[in-house]
Amino acid sequence: MERVAAHICFSSLDEPELSSLTSFVSISSLCRMNQTFTGPSLLDVLEAVPYGRYFWRAVRLPLALTCAVLAQVSFIARRDDASGGVVWLVAAVGIFILSLRIDRPEIPQDDSLAAVVDKTGVRWRFVGLAILLSLLTYATSSDNTFTGIGVWLWASSVAAWLAAFWDGPINLQSSITRFSNWLRSPAFTIRFSRSLLLFLAMMVVAVFCRYYRLDAVPPEMTSDHVEKLLDVNDVLEGQPSIFFPRNTGREPLQFYLSAFIARTLGTGLSYLTLKIGSSLVAVLTIPFIYLLGRELGDETLGLIAGTLASVALWPQTISRVGLRFPFSPVFVAPTLYFLLRGLRRGTRNDFLLAGFFLGAGLYGYTSFRIVPVFVGVVAAMFGAVKIARRQNAEAESAFAGRLAMMAIVAFAVFVPLFHYSVEVPEMFWYRILGRVSDAETQLPGPPAAIFLSNEWNSLRMFNWTSDVVWVNTVPNRPVLDTLAGGMFILGAAYVLFRLVTRPNVTDAVLLIGVPFLLLPSTLSLAFPNENPSVVRSASAIPLVFLIAAFPLRLFLEQMAKALGSRVGRAIGIGVIVVGLWLSGQEMFYQYFEIYPAQYIGGAQNASELGKVVRDFAGSFGTYDSVWVRAYPYWVDTRAVGIYSGKFGWDHVILDNAEFANTVSAPGAKLFILFHQDVLAVKTLRQLYPSGILAYHVSKFPGKDYLTFLVPPNEDFDESQLAPPQQ
């Protein structure tokens, strides 16, 4: 294997490059290219040179990381030929595994069987109250409506379940008293530490990336955004739905958050309101990615994972687009954090918090529905290990009890939405059944074959295959950028190496977690062309960037060992910071240069037409005297109304015969037409011979438009003017 890895690494280099490289780098036994070579190996030569062995120790892991980055560069640059990238990738994995075998990095001990004695038993008096409150919550959640009393009962039931199972003292009166005293004399004590400053720096990067030029990028609404704003308007108009059936059905959380933002920030029913909310949710994901990394590694791993996710193109595009996509990873991250923390440490309260986020996530985005299944699989894996190791009956009973408590809390949060799923199951499951079955269309082939093909394409989307939906991503580009893509492959190899070297159930969870959380995309059996989907795969974001952070954390550790703690660590940190900065630069170029340019190529120009409507209505016309003539694949006239500042305006003419209905309208009139609609222009010329036609060039390619202005038909008689005073 070592000879093969060396051959792959060096066969792609020409003779001068190979000569130059071998004069600086020793690959130990990798350098023995064939059995007939009897001279001194490159390792022997380097060992004769002062510090040669130390040099090899310092460069073997960086060499693997460099090959991985070059592989991703090749995959991105040469979209018609993956062979070059595969060569670099095999070399990277081979050198990386060799480095792991030589260096033997410390592998965390499997502490998933920690036996922790609970401080507090179940508070049964709260259990009875919680059951009653949950039943009342279900009863008051009928007709797909949140009521005031229903929401109060719902919140009280969740609080009662948490109080019943919480491990530790609960002194609500004392907490209220302390809070009241603090309100009378508020004071803060902040202790700055290196850890806090690094965490804050990571969050500053995340906030900056998610909010920089948010008003301009993405540049335009689509019809999906119009549907979302109609739902937000329903909330503002006093229709507090539990599930929103418009547009094939959607979970409610985004609409309530957007309604809150629209009122508190004064942004109203606008595209900016949607983008502010979705970007906020994306920012809140980063701290839990950090915590997940810290739990499964250390603070450094968490910081690298969180920063990688902050500067990556994938989370950036799906977060700022203003749709529900980031509402999946924002709940996946805390659910997995508290779940794995609870399973590894045996702490009951972590199970309860995992249950809370598990239930809450079901109100965010449809793809999150795979997470309860994944949580069940993870729990079963940990349970199987416990049974195999034959822990005592008391420990097994405590483990089962904590899982049951987590499930109860999750279901208590889910109750209102569960009621809706019972009342209207066809709408609740419509989106999922339309993809996994023939509910909408006949499957294009055998389900098993489609699934396997989808899975293959989905797993390769990080480095090779791509989503083609221009709203959600830069089409025909792998999901991960140059650094993250290369590191993800090495990170997966590292997790597999740990699993083989020292079997660890946590590593097994990481290894199966990514393909499992990709299932909302890969299960698109009816529409395999929709796979891979960057938005339905978003649940995997926390694990993907955690795995990608492992090689960089190992690199920092090796630099400290090879070059000395202080110097090596400084060099390692410098290289990682530069790498993250370059990743940010790559994201900025792709997102703020390439993405808007290709976005407007497919987007509507409703904002331009909305400005025309607003200017006309604010000058010598009214909103009632301006119309848009519909044209196939041009513009959603509801969006025109939103951009005009008059939500609900939708003066659309669907047929040329309808122009005659406008003749009786008084005052000036304005008609907006697609630039190729010759028949509409002919009709207007016949109705309004004095009309003025103008051609307008749009910044959206192929979306030029015409305006047909009809002057007012009122002519004032000047003889009625009073004579001038002498």
XYZ file of C-alpha atoms in Angstrom:
726
model
C 0.000 0.000 0.000
C 2.821 2.379 0.837
C 4.504 1.866 -2.560
C 1.165 2.397 -4.308
C 0.526 5.621 -2.411
C 3.957 6.968 -3.307
C 3.541 6.010 -6.946
C 0.167 7.756 -7.160
C 1.522 10.826 -5.435
C 4.538 11.239 -7.710
C 3.387 9.750 -11.028
C 1.376 12.887 -11.807
C 4.519 15.033 -11.545
C 6.995 15.434 -14.382
C 10.691 14.698 -13.845
C 11.873 18.204 -12.865
C 9.004 18.566 -10.360
C 9.692 15.121 -8.911
C 13.383 15.837 -8.607
C 12.685 19.105 -6.837
C 10.174 17.522 -4.482
C 12.337 14.552 -3.532
C 15.225 16.851 -2.720
C 13.178 18.285 0.148
C 10.711 15.594 1.224
C 11.235 12.089 2.613
C 8.337 9.691 2.419
C 9.915 6.978 4.552
C 9.008 3.553 3.213
C 6.781 5.169 0.568
C 9.917 6.002 -1.339
C 10.705 2.342 -2.068
C 9.037 2.402 -5.468
C 9.982 -1.153 -6.428
C 11.737 -4.198 -5.076
C 14.733 -3.968 -7.440
C 16.062 -0.723 -5.987
C 19.026 -1.619 -3.763
C 20.588 1.775 -3.110
C 19.989 3.976 -0.095
C 16.405 5.124 0.370
C 15.447 8.748 0.501
C 14.856 8.268 4.220
C 18.469 7.068 4.591
C 19.674 10.155 2.764
C 17.590 12.496 4.876
C 18.641 10.803 8.085
C 22.229 11.566 7.119
C 21.273 15.214 6.854
C 20.992 17.123 10.131
C 17.357 17.286 11.252
C 16.225 15.200 8.252
C 13.972 12.939 10.326
C 12.397 15.956 12.016
C 11.755 17.508 8.629
C 9.922 14.385 7.464
C 7.870 14.370 10.636
C 6.905 17.990 10.037
C 5.911 17.655 6.375
C 4.105 14.328 5.965
C 0.738 15.516 7.283
C 0.970 18.918 5.543
C 1.777 17.006 2.349
C -1.395 14.942 2.741
C -3.454 18.082 3.370
C -1.898 19.779 0.349
C -2.724 16.825 -1.910
C -6.310 16.886 -0.627
C -6.637 20.590 -1.415
C -5.151 20.040 -4.884
C -7.684 17.260 -5.421
C -10.553 19.616 -4.664
C -8.998 22.298 -6.873
C -8.973 19.778 -9.714
C -12.556 18.699 -9.056
C -13.759 22.308 -9.154
C -11.670 23.435 -12.116
C -12.083 20.417 -14.392
C -15.800 19.669 -14.351
C -15.563 17.332 -17.341
C -12.811 15.075 -16.010
C -12.433 13.846 -12.431
C -9.384 11.660 -13.041
C -6.835 14.261 -11.987
C -8.688 14.978 -8.774
C -8.986 11.271 -8.018
C -5.206 10.833 -8.373
C -4.514 13.642 -5.928
C -7.223 12.401 -3.579
C -5.911 8.832 -3.426
C -2.428 10.192 -2.787
C -3.770 12.425 -0.020
C -5.628 9.603 1.712
C -2.675 7.225 1.365
C -0.161 9.658 2.867
C -2.676 10.711 5.515
C -3.331 7.133 6.676
C 0.408 6.442 6.670
C 0.969 9.519 8.792
C -1.705 8.367 11.236
C -0.103 4.918 11.474
C 3.289 6.445 12.218
C 2.227 9.263 14.527
C -0.512 7.338 16.338
C -2.495 10.389 17.454
C -4.345 9.988 20.704
C -7.798 8.530 20.184
C -10.385 9.506 22.808
C -11.502 6.751 25.127
C -15.038 5.565 24.541
C -16.823 7.048 27.549
C -20.291 6.307 26.190
C -20.894 3.887 29.042
C -20.424 6.412 31.807
C -22.562 5.440 34.766
C -23.865 8.567 36.471
C -26.098 8.403 39.479
C -28.990 10.832 39.243
C -29.269 13.338 42.061
C -33.036 13.466 41.890
C -35.721 10.930 41.128
C -38.805 11.539 39.035
C -41.175 14.113 40.541
C -44.383 12.179 40.106
C -46.652 15.006 41.191
C -45.410 16.968 38.187
C -45.911 13.945 35.924
C -49.637 13.910 36.639
C -49.878 17.646 36.001
C -47.839 17.331 32.791
C -50.083 14.562 31.440
C -53.186 16.661 32.089
C -51.663 19.758 30.487
C -50.527 17.810 27.399
C -54.012 16.353 26.946
C -55.529 19.825 27.235
C -52.941 21.125 24.754
C -54.046 18.511 22.255
C -57.687 19.355 22.819
C -57.144 23.088 22.301
C -55.049 22.637 19.136
C -57.933 21.734 16.856
C -58.855 23.479 13.599
C -55.172 24.134 12.846
C -55.147 27.161 15.148
C -52.957 28.348 18.000
C -55.163 29.908 20.648
C -54.043 31.982 23.608
C -55.112 29.370 26.140
C -53.735 26.603 23.925
C -50.273 28.173 23.735
C -50.289 28.740 27.508
C -51.228 25.103 28.114
C -48.597 23.968 25.618
C -45.781 25.939 27.251
C -46.948 24.856 30.710
C -47.048 21.187 29.702
C -43.467 21.287 28.371
C -42.314 23.082 31.534
C -44.119 20.519 33.687
C -42.465 17.595 31.918
C -39.044 19.216 32.295
C -39.729 19.868 35.990
C -40.857 16.278 36.484
C -37.676 14.811 35.041
C -35.080 17.492 35.819
C -32.107 16.140 37.735
C -31.301 18.570 40.510
C -33.107 20.997 42.752
C -35.845 23.225 41.361
C -36.488 26.340 43.387
C -38.646 28.509 41.188
C -39.499 31.026 43.907
C -35.845 31.617 44.734
C -34.998 32.087 41.043
C -37.809 34.596 40.596
C -36.675 36.508 43.667
C -33.087 36.706 42.438
C -34.235 37.858 39.016
C -36.481 40.526 40.542
C -33.630 41.798 42.679
C -31.394 41.934 39.621
C -33.992 43.946 37.709
C -34.043 46.531 40.491
C -30.271 46.895 40.303
C -28.952 45.276 37.126
C -25.236 44.603 36.982
C -23.011 42.534 34.735
C -19.679 40.895 35.392
C -17.841 39.776 32.284
C -14.549 37.946 32.550
C -12.652 37.955 29.275
C -10.505 34.940 28.579
C -8.695 33.620 25.543
C -11.487 31.110 24.962
C -14.190 33.768 25.128
C -12.320 36.121 22.811
C -11.782 33.369 20.227
C -15.432 32.379 20.445
C -16.532 35.995 19.984
C -14.178 36.351 17.012
C -15.779 33.281 15.416
C -19.250 34.751 15.995
C -18.217 38.110 14.530
C -17.118 36.286 11.378
C -20.440 34.421 11.243
C -22.537 37.565 11.726
C -20.514 39.491 9.154
C -20.827 36.763 6.510
C -24.554 36.297 7.035
C -25.482 40.002 7.092
C -22.986 41.766 4.820
C -24.919 43.387 1.927
C -27.995 41.398 2.899
C -30.280 43.955 1.274
C -28.586 43.444 -2.110
C -27.724 39.724 -2.204
C -29.771 37.757 -3.106
C -31.155 40.502 -5.323
C -34.751 39.455 -6.018
C -37.715 37.559 -4.668
C -39.149 34.473 -6.342
C -42.700 33.149 -6.207
C -41.701 31.007 -3.202
C -40.907 34.171 -1.276
C -44.280 35.630 -2.209
C -45.976 32.546 -0.780
C -43.983 32.939 2.437
C -44.953 36.598 2.792
C -48.610 35.691 2.286
C -48.264 33.314 5.246
C -46.532 36.009 7.309
C -49.380 38.360 6.445
C -51.854 35.760 7.697
C -50.068 35.777 11.048
C -50.098 39.576 11.214
C -53.785 39.574 10.285
C -54.644 37.311 13.217
C -54.595 33.833 11.679
C -52.222 31.885 13.984
C -52.012 28.586 12.100
C -50.166 25.553 13.450
C -49.337 24.368 9.927
C -49.562 26.510 6.797
C -51.183 24.540 3.954
C -50.463 27.112 1.233
C -48.040 25.942 -1.458
C -48.223 22.214 -0.550
C -47.820 22.850 3.187
C -45.105 24.241 5.427
C -44.070 24.281 9.072
C -44.816 27.526 10.940
C -41.674 28.713 12.705
C -40.316 30.980 9.961
C -43.606 32.806 9.584
C -43.925 33.697 13.261
C -40.288 34.813 13.406
C -40.756 36.919 10.267
C -43.935 38.483 11.630
C -42.041 39.439 14.785
C -39.202 40.960 12.744
C -41.604 42.820 10.447
C -43.183 44.575 13.412
C -40.240 45.122 15.728
C -37.727 46.231 13.082
C -40.254 47.991 10.883
C -39.188 46.106 7.759
C -42.778 45.145 6.991
C -43.864 42.494 4.533
C -40.701 42.536 2.471
C -38.010 40.246 1.128
C -35.558 41.818 3.592
C -37.712 40.636 6.495
C -37.416 37.028 5.330
C -33.656 37.337 4.825
C -33.050 38.890 8.258
C -34.838 35.991 9.938
C -33.204 33.183 8.006
C -29.752 34.734 8.484
C -30.364 35.045 12.222
C -31.227 31.356 12.409
C -28.034 30.522 10.525
C -25.934 32.558 12.962
C -27.501 30.713 15.905
C -26.348 27.414 14.394
C -22.661 28.273 14.748
C -22.412 28.188 18.587
C -23.863 24.679 18.650
C -21.452 23.476 15.966
C -18.714 24.867 18.211
C -20.156 23.085 21.264
C -20.495 19.837 19.325
C -16.846 20.060 18.284
C -15.763 20.855 21.817
C -17.719 17.882 23.163
C -16.284 15.414 20.647
C -12.792 16.886 20.658
C -11.713 20.087 22.298
C -12.151 23.835 22.097
C -9.821 24.096 19.096
C -11.843 21.554 17.120
C -15.019 23.466 17.909
C -13.531 26.789 16.809
C -12.251 25.352 13.532
C -15.570 23.632 12.769
C -17.606 26.738 13.608
C -15.389 29.021 11.545
C -15.368 26.635 8.581
C -19.176 26.654 8.628
C -19.196 30.450 8.947
C -17.107 31.103 5.821
C -18.407 28.247 3.643
C -20.502 28.850 0.544
C -23.069 26.102 1.256
C -24.456 27.512 4.538
C -24.078 31.042 3.164
C -26.344 30.548 0.167
C -29.121 28.592 1.861
C -29.142 30.936 4.877
C -29.442 34.311 3.183
C -31.992 33.319 0.540
C -34.858 33.954 2.954
C -36.507 30.532 2.894
C -36.878 27.861 5.600
C -33.717 25.915 4.769
C -31.531 26.956 7.772
C -34.305 25.971 10.177
C -33.112 22.368 9.916
C -29.396 22.626 10.894
C -30.182 25.135 13.661
C -32.062 22.358 15.474
C -29.911 19.436 14.323
C -26.798 20.932 15.941
C -28.204 21.331 19.496
C -30.115 18.061 19.266
C -26.934 16.127 18.433
C -24.874 18.102 20.918
C -27.114 17.379 23.892
C -27.862 13.830 22.718
C -24.213 12.801 22.348
C -23.287 14.649 25.512
C -26.014 12.796 27.389
C -25.143 9.425 25.870
C -21.434 9.873 26.570
C -21.789 11.312 30.067
C -25.017 9.704 31.187
C -26.475 13.031 32.355
C -30.257 13.097 32.401
C -30.688 16.819 31.789
C -28.827 16.594 28.490
C -31.357 14.015 27.312
C -34.169 16.376 28.261
C -32.649 19.273 26.342
C -32.056 17.006 23.343
C -35.739 16.086 23.480
C -36.755 19.741 23.590
C -34.761 20.668 20.489
C -35.845 17.471 18.759
C -39.508 18.393 19.183
C -38.964 22.074 18.345
C -37.111 21.235 15.141
C -40.251 19.667 13.700
C -41.723 23.174 13.462
C -38.877 24.406 11.259
C -38.304 22.644 7.949
C -39.646 19.403 6.498
C -36.235 17.753 6.047
C -35.796 17.750 9.841
C -38.317 14.902 10.059
C -35.498 12.444 9.379
C -33.780 13.519 12.620
C -36.102 11.664 15.050
C -35.376 8.489 13.083
C -31.651 9.191 13.262
C -31.876 9.862 16.998
C -33.578 6.492 17.407
C -30.792 4.781 15.459
C -28.111 6.508 17.556
C -29.850 5.508 20.779
C -30.112 1.929 19.544
C -26.385 1.874 18.726
C -25.428 3.071 22.190
C -27.932 0.687 23.752
C -26.540 -2.267 21.792
C -23.037 -1.497 23.031
C -24.256 -1.318 26.596
C -26.003 -4.677 26.272
C -22.971 -6.240 24.578
C -20.745 -5.094 27.425
C -23.222 -6.497 29.920
C -23.633 -3.585 32.219
C -25.652 -4.174 35.326
C -29.429 -4.134 35.139
C -29.647 -0.859 37.068
C -27.461 0.968 34.538
C -29.441 -0.434 31.609
C -32.697 0.592 33.262
C -31.403 4.133 33.870
C -30.319 4.373 30.214
C -33.744 3.263 28.982
C -35.410 5.666 31.373
C -33.428 8.642 30.083
C -34.286 7.758 26.499
C -37.965 7.534 27.440
C -37.793 10.944 29.134
C -36.206 12.456 26.030
C -38.955 11.006 23.836
C -41.702 12.272 26.163
C -40.321 15.825 26.197
C -39.947 15.778 22.402
C -43.523 14.606 21.969
C -44.819 17.203 24.442
C -43.283 19.909 22.236
C -44.707 18.228 19.135
C -48.302 17.918 20.435
C -49.980 20.813 18.518
C -48.369 19.773 15.237
C -49.199 16.147 16.010
C -52.863 17.130 16.349
C -52.746 18.716 12.909
C -51.084 15.597 11.449
C -53.998 13.547 12.797
C -56.640 15.972 11.509
C -55.166 16.530 8.037
C -52.626 13.749 7.400
C -52.742 14.134 3.624
C -51.463 17.718 3.814
C -48.977 17.054 6.623
C -47.303 14.260 4.646
C -47.898 15.625 1.144
C -44.392 16.985 0.479
C -42.702 13.788 1.647
C -45.062 11.359 -0.096
C -44.761 13.360 -3.298
C -41.038 12.560 -3.366
C -40.711 9.041 -1.932
C -43.732 7.521 -3.708
C -45.830 7.800 -6.848
C -48.314 10.153 -5.180
C -47.501 12.913 -7.700
C -45.985 11.048 -10.616
C -44.971 7.550 -11.596
C -41.519 6.497 -10.426
C -39.031 6.591 -13.327
C -37.590 3.178 -12.468
C -37.149 0.532 -9.748
C -37.114 2.258 -6.313
C -33.991 0.435 -5.107
C -32.011 1.364 -8.216
C -33.117 5.002 -8.013
C -32.198 5.180 -4.328
C -28.731 3.716 -4.858
C -28.086 6.108 -7.725
C -29.321 9.023 -5.615
C -27.131 7.966 -2.708
C -24.061 7.771 -4.937
C -24.715 11.215 -6.395
C -25.507 12.693 -2.994
C -22.364 11.403 -1.290
C -20.247 12.873 -4.097
C -21.856 16.312 -3.907
C -19.267 17.520 -1.404
C -16.480 17.134 -3.962
C -17.881 16.495 -7.418
C -21.627 16.444 -8.180
C -23.734 19.549 -7.679
C -27.162 21.068 -7.266
C -28.393 23.022 -10.275
C -31.048 25.225 -8.664
C -29.776 28.781 -9.176
C -31.786 30.197 -6.269
C -30.060 28.023 -3.685
C -26.474 27.688 -4.875
C -23.931 28.354 -7.586
C -24.903 25.648 -10.109
C -22.460 23.033 -11.369
C -20.125 23.493 -8.441
C -19.461 21.026 -5.592
C -21.139 21.856 -2.293
C -17.852 22.315 -0.414
C -15.140 24.798 -1.277
C -11.454 24.083 -1.840
C -10.351 23.737 1.781
C -13.475 22.186 3.293
C -13.865 19.721 0.418
C -10.370 18.321 0.780
C -10.525 18.274 4.566
C -13.888 16.499 4.577
C -12.443 13.484 2.747
C -9.450 13.321 5.096
C -11.741 13.852 8.087
C -13.907 10.920 7.043
C -10.748 8.821 6.619
C -9.628 9.889 10.100
C -12.950 8.916 11.701
C -12.804 5.543 9.927
C -9.199 5.062 11.081
C -10.220 5.743 14.688
C -13.166 3.389 14.368
C -10.960 0.571 13.092
C -8.113 1.258 15.523
C -10.241 1.620 18.619
C -13.947 0.942 18.020
C -15.945 3.850 19.368
C -19.690 4.199 19.075
C -19.384 7.983 18.783
C -17.190 7.634 15.698
C -19.675 5.164 14.238
C -22.397 7.782 14.711
C -20.300 10.381 12.891
C -19.602 7.974 10.040
C -23.224 6.999 9.383
C -24.633 10.393 10.372
C -23.843 12.210 7.137
C -25.447 9.718 4.702
C -28.379 9.312 7.087
C -29.037 13.047 7.257
C -28.793 13.230 3.460
C -31.852 10.978 3.143
C -34.337 13.842 2.611
C -32.469 14.424 -0.642
C -31.621 10.856 -1.623
C -35.184 9.646 -1.014
C -36.437 11.818 -3.869
C -37.395 8.708 -5.821
C -40.126 10.332 -7.880
C -37.892 13.219 -8.947
C -34.276 11.950 -8.946
C -33.246 15.020 -10.935
C -33.775 17.024 -7.726
C -30.924 15.112 -6.075
C -28.466 16.168 -4.756
C -30.292 19.038 -3.103
C -28.261 21.492 -1.041
C -31.361 22.507 0.917
C -32.809 19.081 1.750
C -29.299 17.957 2.715
C -28.818 20.904 5.081
C -29.415 18.754 8.177
C -25.937 17.290 7.588
C -24.175 20.678 7.820
C -23.110 20.388 11.502
C -21.556 16.946 11.027
C -19.965 17.749 7.663
C -18.018 20.732 8.993
C -17.148 18.940 12.212
C -15.618 16.087 10.199
C -13.797 18.586 7.957
C -12.258 20.209 11.043
C -10.524 17.021 12.270
C -7.535 17.108 9.847
C -6.824 20.763 10.622
C -6.902 19.991 14.344
C -4.465 17.102 13.755
C -2.225 19.377 11.700
C -2.008 21.844 14.583
C -1.185 19.038 16.997
C 1.521 17.594 14.754
C 3.160 20.967 14.177
C 3.419 21.437 17.933
C 5.058 18.014 18.315
C 7.401 18.284 15.340
C 8.628 21.854 15.762
C 8.185 22.444 19.442
C 5.113 23.476 21.360
C 5.398 27.249 20.960
C 6.904 27.570 17.464
C 4.999 24.659 15.971
C 1.696 25.799 17.390
C 2.267 29.346 16.130
C 3.029 28.070 12.629
C 0.042 25.721 12.715
C -2.334 28.453 13.843
C -0.971 30.776 11.184
C -1.480 28.229 8.416
C -5.024 27.434 9.584
C -5.961 31.111 9.845
C -4.621 31.750 6.342
C -6.529 28.726 5.059
C -9.767 29.920 6.634
C -9.174 33.425 5.292
C -8.640 32.057 1.772
C -11.822 29.996 2.148
C -13.634 33.177 3.075
C -12.185 34.923 0.050
C -13.320 32.064 -2.174
C -16.812 32.224 -0.681
C -16.983 36.008 -1.093
C -16.037 35.786 -4.751
C -18.491 32.993 -5.483
C -21.340 34.468 -3.451
C -21.024 38.201 -4.035
C -19.759 38.086 -7.636
C -20.749 34.840 -9.379
C -23.956 34.062 -7.486
C -25.758 37.417 -8.071
C -24.780 37.425 -11.740
C -26.253 33.997 -12.376
C -29.177 34.695 -10.026
C -30.522 37.626 -12.012
C -30.224 35.525 -15.147
C -33.070 33.347 -13.894
C -34.902 35.725 -11.574
C -37.947 37.841 -12.275
C -37.678 41.613 -12.465
C -40.588 42.288 -10.142
C -38.579 44.927 -8.247
C -38.181 47.030 -11.409
C -41.862 46.804 -12.238
C -42.780 47.507 -8.628
C -40.817 50.751 -8.755
C -42.647 51.763 -11.939
C -45.999 51.091 -10.276
C -45.009 52.977 -7.121
C -43.713 56.003 -9.051
C -46.839 56.158 -11.224
C -49.209 55.804 -8.269
C -47.301 58.454 -6.349
C -47.365 61.025 -9.154
C -50.295 61.500 -11.549
C -51.879 58.061 -11.307
C -53.204 55.630 -8.708
C -52.664 51.980 -7.852
C -56.084 51.304 -9.369
C -55.101 52.687 -12.764
C -52.006 50.617 -13.501
C -51.999 47.066 -14.829
C -49.469 44.356 -15.735
C -50.206 42.152 -18.731
C -49.264 38.589 -17.848
C -46.737 36.793 -20.037
C -45.425 33.198 -19.711
C -42.364 32.806 -17.460
C -41.970 36.530 -16.912
C -43.028 37.869 -13.529
C -45.200 37.092 -10.512
C -47.497 40.104 -10.336
C -48.029 39.543 -6.611
C -44.326 40.270 -6.154
C -44.757 43.448 -8.206
C -47.356 44.586 -5.688
C -45.058 43.821 -2.748
C -42.178 45.753 -4.307
C -44.522 48.642 -5.105
C -45.181 49.075 -1.394
C -48.821 47.970 -1.560
C -49.092 44.423 -0.263
C -51.936 42.563 -1.896
C -51.926 44.631 -5.116
C -52.304 42.297 -8.078
C -53.681 44.167 -11.068
C -52.984 41.560 -13.705
C -54.541 41.233 -17.139
C -54.627 37.605 -18.214
C -56.187 38.067 -21.659
C -56.079 40.871 -24.210
C -59.877 41.049 -24.203
C -59.675 42.328 -20.617
C -58.056 45.579 -21.789
C -61.515 46.801 -22.794
C -62.573 46.748 -19.130
C -60.077 49.545 -18.395
C -61.606 52.104 -20.741
C -64.100 53.349 -18.159
C -61.395 53.989 -15.565
C -60.887 57.724 -15.089
C -57.607 59.591 -15.235
C -54.233 58.516 -16.533
C -53.556 54.838 -17.076
C -50.394 52.801 -17.288
C -49.935 49.331 -18.753
C -46.751 47.297 -18.269
C -46.028 44.692 -20.938
C -43.363 42.130 -21.743
C -41.147 43.412 -24.520
C -42.215 40.683 -26.962
C -45.960 41.003 -26.398
C -46.804 42.489 -29.808
C -50.477 41.481 -29.703
C -51.017 43.345 -26.425
C -49.462 46.478 -27.919
C -51.748 46.194 -30.978
C -54.809 45.894 -28.757
C -53.826 48.935 -26.695
C -53.172 50.998 -29.836
C -56.713 50.295 -30.974
C -58.236 51.210 -27.609
C -56.019 54.199 -26.860
C -54.736 55.861 -30.063
C -53.151 58.677 -28.034
C -51.193 56.282 -25.827
C -47.415 56.587 -25.490
C -45.301 53.436 -25.767
C -41.823 53.293 -24.201
C -39.168 50.539 -24.200
C -37.206 49.871 -20.980
C -33.972 47.872 -20.790
C -33.909 45.645 -17.702
C -30.826 44.704 -15.697
C -32.291 41.187 -15.740
C -31.267 39.500 -19.019
C -34.199 38.845 -21.324
C -36.641 40.732 -19.088
C -36.910 44.052 -20.955
C -40.379 45.551 -20.695
C -42.701 48.130 -22.238
C -44.853 50.808 -20.648
C -47.938 52.117 -22.379
C -49.036 55.422 -20.870
C -52.531 56.725 -21.528
C -52.810 60.454 -20.738
C -55.860 61.600 -18.750
C -58.918 62.148 -20.922
C -59.978 65.267 -19.052
C -59.346 68.610 -20.773
C -59.945 71.713 -18.676
C -61.787 74.606 -20.427
C -59.624 77.694 -19.966
C -62.619 79.989 -20.592
C -63.739 79.156 -17.079
C -60.705 80.873 -15.645
C -61.305 84.118 -13.818
C -59.946 87.205 -15.618
C -56.692 88.532 -14.222
C -57.002 91.302 -11.655
C -55.959 94.785 -12.792
